CSV table of C-alpha atoms in Angstrom, one decimal:
chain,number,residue,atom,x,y,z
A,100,UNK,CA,104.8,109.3,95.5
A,101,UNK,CA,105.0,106.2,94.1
A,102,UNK,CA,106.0,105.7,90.1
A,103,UNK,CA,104.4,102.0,89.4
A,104,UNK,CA,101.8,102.0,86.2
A,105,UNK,CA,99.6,99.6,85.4
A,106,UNK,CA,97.5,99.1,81.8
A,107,UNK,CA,95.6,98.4,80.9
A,108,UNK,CA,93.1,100.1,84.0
A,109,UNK,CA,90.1,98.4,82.9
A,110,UNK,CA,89.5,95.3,80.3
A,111,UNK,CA,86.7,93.5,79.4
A,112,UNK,CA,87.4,90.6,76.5
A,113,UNK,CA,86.3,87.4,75.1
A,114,UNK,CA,87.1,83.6,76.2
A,115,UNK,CA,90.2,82.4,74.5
A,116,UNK,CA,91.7,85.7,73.6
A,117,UNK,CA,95.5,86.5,74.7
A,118,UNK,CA,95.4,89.0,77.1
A,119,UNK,CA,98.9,90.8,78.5
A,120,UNK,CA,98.9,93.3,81.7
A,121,UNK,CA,101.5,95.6,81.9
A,122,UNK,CA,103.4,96.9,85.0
A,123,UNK,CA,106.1,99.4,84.7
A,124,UNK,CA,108.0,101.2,88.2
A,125,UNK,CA,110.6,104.4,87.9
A,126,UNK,CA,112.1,103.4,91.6
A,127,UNK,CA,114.6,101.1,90.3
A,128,UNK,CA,113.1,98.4,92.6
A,129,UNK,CA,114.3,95.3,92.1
A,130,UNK,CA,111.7,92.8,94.1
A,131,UNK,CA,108.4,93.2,91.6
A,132,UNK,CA,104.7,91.2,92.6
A,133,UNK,CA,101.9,90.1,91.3
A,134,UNK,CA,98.9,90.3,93.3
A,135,UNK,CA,94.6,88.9,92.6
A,136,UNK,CA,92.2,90.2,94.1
A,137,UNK,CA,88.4,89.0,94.0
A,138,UNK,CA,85.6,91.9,95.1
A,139,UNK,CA,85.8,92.3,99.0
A,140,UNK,CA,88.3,89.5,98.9
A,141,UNK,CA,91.8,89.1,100.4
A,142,UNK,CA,94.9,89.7,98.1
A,143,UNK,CA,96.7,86.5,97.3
A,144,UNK,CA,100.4,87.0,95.7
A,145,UNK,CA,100.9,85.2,92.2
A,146,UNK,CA,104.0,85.7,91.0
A,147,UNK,CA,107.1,87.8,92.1
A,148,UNK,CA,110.6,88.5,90.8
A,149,UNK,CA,113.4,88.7,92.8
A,150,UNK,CA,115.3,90.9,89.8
A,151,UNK,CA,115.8,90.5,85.8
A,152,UNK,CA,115.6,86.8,85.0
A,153,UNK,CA,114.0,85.6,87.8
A,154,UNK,CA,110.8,84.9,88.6
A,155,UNK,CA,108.6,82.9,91.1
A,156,UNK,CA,105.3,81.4,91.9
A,157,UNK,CA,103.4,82.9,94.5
A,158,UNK,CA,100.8,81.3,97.1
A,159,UNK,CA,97.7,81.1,94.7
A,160,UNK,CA,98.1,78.8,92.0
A,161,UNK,CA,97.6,80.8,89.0
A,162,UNK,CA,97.2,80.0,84.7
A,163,UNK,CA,99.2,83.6,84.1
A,164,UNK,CA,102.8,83.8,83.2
A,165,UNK,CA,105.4,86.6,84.3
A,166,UNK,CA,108.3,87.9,82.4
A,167,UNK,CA,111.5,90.1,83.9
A,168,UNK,CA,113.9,91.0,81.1
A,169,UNK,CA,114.2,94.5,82.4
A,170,UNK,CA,114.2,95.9,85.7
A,171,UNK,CA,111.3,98.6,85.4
A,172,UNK,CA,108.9,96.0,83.8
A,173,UNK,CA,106.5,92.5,85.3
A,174,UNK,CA,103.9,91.5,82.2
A,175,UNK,CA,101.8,89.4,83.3
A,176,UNK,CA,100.1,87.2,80.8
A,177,UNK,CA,97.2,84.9,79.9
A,178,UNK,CA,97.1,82.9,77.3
A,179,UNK,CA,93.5,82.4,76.5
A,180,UNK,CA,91.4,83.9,79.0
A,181,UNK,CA,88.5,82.7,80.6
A,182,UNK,CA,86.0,83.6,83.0
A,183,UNK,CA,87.1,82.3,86.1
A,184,UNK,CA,90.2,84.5,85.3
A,185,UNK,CA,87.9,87.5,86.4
A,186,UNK,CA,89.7,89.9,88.5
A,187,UNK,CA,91.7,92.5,89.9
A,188,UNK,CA,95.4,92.4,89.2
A,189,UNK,CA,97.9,94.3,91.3
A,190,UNK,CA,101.1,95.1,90.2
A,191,UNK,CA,103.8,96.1,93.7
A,192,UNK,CA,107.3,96.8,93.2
A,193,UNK,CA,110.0,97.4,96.5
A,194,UNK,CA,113.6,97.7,97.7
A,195,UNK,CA,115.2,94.9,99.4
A,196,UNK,CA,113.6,95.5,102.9
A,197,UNK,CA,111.5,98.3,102.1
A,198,UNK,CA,107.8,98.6,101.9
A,199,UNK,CA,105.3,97.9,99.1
A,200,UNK,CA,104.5,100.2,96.0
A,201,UNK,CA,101.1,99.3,94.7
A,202,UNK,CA,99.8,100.4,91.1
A,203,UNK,CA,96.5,101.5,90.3
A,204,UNK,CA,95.2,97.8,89.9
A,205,UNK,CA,94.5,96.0,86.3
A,206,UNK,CA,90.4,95.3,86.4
A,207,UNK,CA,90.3,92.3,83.9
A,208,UNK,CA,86.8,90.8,83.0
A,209,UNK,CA,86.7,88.0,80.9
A,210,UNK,CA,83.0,87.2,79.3
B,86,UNK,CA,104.4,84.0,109.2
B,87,UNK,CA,102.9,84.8,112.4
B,88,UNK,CA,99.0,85.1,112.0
B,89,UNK,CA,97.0,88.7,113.1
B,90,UNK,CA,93.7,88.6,114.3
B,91,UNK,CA,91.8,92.3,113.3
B,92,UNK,CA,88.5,93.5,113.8
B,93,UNK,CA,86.2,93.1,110.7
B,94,UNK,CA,84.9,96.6,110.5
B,95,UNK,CA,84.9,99.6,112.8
B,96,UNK,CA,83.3,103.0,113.1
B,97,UNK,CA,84.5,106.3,113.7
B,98,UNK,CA,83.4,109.8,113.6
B,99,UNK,CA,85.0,112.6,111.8
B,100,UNK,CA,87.5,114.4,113.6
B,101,UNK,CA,88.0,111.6,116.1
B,102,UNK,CA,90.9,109.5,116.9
B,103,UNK,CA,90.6,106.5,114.9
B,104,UNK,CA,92.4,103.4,116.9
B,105,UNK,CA,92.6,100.3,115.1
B,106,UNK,CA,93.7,96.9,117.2
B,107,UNK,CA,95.3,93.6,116.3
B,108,UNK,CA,96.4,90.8,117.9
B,109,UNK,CA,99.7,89.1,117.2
B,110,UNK,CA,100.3,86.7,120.0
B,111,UNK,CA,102.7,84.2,118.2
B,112,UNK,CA,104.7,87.1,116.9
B,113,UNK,CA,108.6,85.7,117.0
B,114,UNK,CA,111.4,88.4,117.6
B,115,UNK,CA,112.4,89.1,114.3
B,116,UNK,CA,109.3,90.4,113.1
B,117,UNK,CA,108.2,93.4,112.6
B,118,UNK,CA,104.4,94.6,112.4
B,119,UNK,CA,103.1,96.4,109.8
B,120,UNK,CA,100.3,98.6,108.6
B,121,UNK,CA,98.8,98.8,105.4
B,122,UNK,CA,95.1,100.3,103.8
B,123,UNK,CA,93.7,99.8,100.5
B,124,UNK,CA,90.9,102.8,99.8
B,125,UNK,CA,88.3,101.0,97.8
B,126,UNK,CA,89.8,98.9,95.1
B,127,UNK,CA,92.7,100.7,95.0
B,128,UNK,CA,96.2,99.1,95.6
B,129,UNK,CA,97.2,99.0,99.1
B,130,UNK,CA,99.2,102.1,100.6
B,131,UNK,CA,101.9,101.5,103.2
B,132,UNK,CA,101.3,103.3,106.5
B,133,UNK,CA,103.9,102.4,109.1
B,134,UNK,CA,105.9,99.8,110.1
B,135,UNK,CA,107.2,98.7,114.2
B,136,UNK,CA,109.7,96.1,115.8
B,137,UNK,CA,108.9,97.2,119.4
B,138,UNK,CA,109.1,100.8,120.0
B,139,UNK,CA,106.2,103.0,119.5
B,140,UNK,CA,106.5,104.9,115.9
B,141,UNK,CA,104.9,108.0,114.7
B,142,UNK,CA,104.8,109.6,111.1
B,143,UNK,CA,103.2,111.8,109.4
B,144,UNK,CA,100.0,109.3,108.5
B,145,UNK,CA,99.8,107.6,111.7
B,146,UNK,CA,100.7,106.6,115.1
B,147,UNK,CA,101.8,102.7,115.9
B,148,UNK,CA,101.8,101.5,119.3
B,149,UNK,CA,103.0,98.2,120.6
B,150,UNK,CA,102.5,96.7,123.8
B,151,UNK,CA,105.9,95.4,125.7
B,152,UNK,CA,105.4,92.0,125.2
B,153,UNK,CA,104.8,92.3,121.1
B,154,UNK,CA,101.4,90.6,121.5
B,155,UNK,CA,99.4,93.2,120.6
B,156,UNK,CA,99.3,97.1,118.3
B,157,UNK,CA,97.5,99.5,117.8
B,158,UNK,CA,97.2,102.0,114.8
B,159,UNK,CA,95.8,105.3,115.9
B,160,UNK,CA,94.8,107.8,112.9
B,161,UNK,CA,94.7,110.9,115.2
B,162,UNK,CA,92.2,112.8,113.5
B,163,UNK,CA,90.3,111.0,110.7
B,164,UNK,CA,88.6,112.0,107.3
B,165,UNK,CA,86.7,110.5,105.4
B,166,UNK,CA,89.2,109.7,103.4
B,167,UNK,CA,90.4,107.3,105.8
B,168,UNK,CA,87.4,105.1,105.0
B,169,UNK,CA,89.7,101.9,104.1
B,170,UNK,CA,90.3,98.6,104.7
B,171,UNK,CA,93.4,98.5,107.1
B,172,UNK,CA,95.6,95.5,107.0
B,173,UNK,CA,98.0,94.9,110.0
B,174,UNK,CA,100.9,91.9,108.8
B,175,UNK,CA,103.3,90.4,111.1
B,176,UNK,CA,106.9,89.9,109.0
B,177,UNK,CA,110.8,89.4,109.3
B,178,UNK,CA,111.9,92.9,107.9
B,179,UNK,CA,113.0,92.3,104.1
B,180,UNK,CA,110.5,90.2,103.6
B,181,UNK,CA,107.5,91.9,102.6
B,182,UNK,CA,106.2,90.6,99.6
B,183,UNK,CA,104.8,87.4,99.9
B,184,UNK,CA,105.5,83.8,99.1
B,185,UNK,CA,109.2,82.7,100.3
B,186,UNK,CA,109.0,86.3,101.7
B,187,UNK,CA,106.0,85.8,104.0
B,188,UNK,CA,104.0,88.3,103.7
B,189,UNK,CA,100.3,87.7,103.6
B,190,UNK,CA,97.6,90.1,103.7
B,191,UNK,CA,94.2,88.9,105.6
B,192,UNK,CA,90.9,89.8,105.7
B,193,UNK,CA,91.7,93.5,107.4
B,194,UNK,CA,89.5,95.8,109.5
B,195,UNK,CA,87.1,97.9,107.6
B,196,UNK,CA,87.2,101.5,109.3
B,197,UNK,CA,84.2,103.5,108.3
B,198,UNK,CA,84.4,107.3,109.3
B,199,UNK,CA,81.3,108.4,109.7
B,200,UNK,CA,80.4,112.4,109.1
């Protein structure tokens, strides 16, 4: 069973507002992703963090911003949120080698 | 990354085997093929993972052909909660998340069990 949480589940807010998604795992994992997802689309990979302190961009070119000061935790954040930012966010977390935990997915709508 | 070429969707009846192709024909030695399904709009689950020997698990069945050109994922009895969107991604092992790791997921097959 995997322990990776992701909140909010669901969020639907206003242009320009600050928006943060939070992504927690209990495994200890250091490698931690960021995935988007569109509706019936393919996931494209955003960010990822090879441990505390670092973190990466990911194939799809992205306005969001990811933190790693702790090992259990991958924020991802928008600064002021527009529509086009519209989405599903999914939060993944692994070992070195080992296979991908997905959370629950982060459903941001941004009116 | 190599590329995988899947089906778009598939159907299969309740009870049935379920057996789910891809095509990997520029597959280099290192890499290992994996499975993956995302229910709905859920985040994707890992299934099972192969280098070149057949593997089995509790979940599924993956069978590769000898030249590593080809798999096959075989859900021995489906449910209809195998109605998914299975993803099959060719990758060195360790490097399965994406960017300067490689791993990309496609489009998938869309397996529909039908009652």
């Amino acid at each position: 069973e995997a322990d990776i949480y992701q909140t909010p589940r669901y969020l639907v807010i206003g242009t320009g507002k600050k928006i943060t998604l939070e992504c927690s795992q209990t495994m200890g994992h250091d490698k931690m992703y960021w995935y988007q997802q569109d509706p019936g689309m393919e996931l494209h990979l955003i960010h990822y963090s090879y441990g505390v302190n670092s973190t990466e961009k990911g194939d799809l070119s992205s306005e969001s911003t990811v933190s790693r000061i702790r090992t259990e935790h991958f924020p991802l954040t928008l600064e002021s949120a527009r529509p086009s930012h519209t989405s599903q966010y999914l939060c993944a977390s692994s070992e070195v080698g080992g296979e991908l935990f997905f959370g629950e997915g982060s459903r941001l709508t941004v009116l | 990354d190599a590329k995988t070429t899947q089906p778009p969707s598939m159907d299969c009846a309740e009870g049935r085997a379920a057996n789910l192709p891809c095509n990997h024909s520029t597959i280099s030695g290192n890499e290992y093929v994996y499975w993956y399904r995302q229910i709905h709009s859920q985040g994707p689950q890992y299934i099972i993972h192969g280098l070149k020997n057949n593997e089995t698990n509790e979940m599924a069945s993956l069978i590769i052909t000898e030249d590593r050109k080809s798999s096959t994922l075989i859900l021995p009895h489906a449910t209809l909660r195998d109605t998914a969107v299975y993803y099959c991604i060719v990758s060195p092992y360790g490097q399965v998340g994406g960017g300067a790791d490689g791993l990309t997921f496609g489009k998938g097959t869309h397996l529909i069990i039908q009652p």
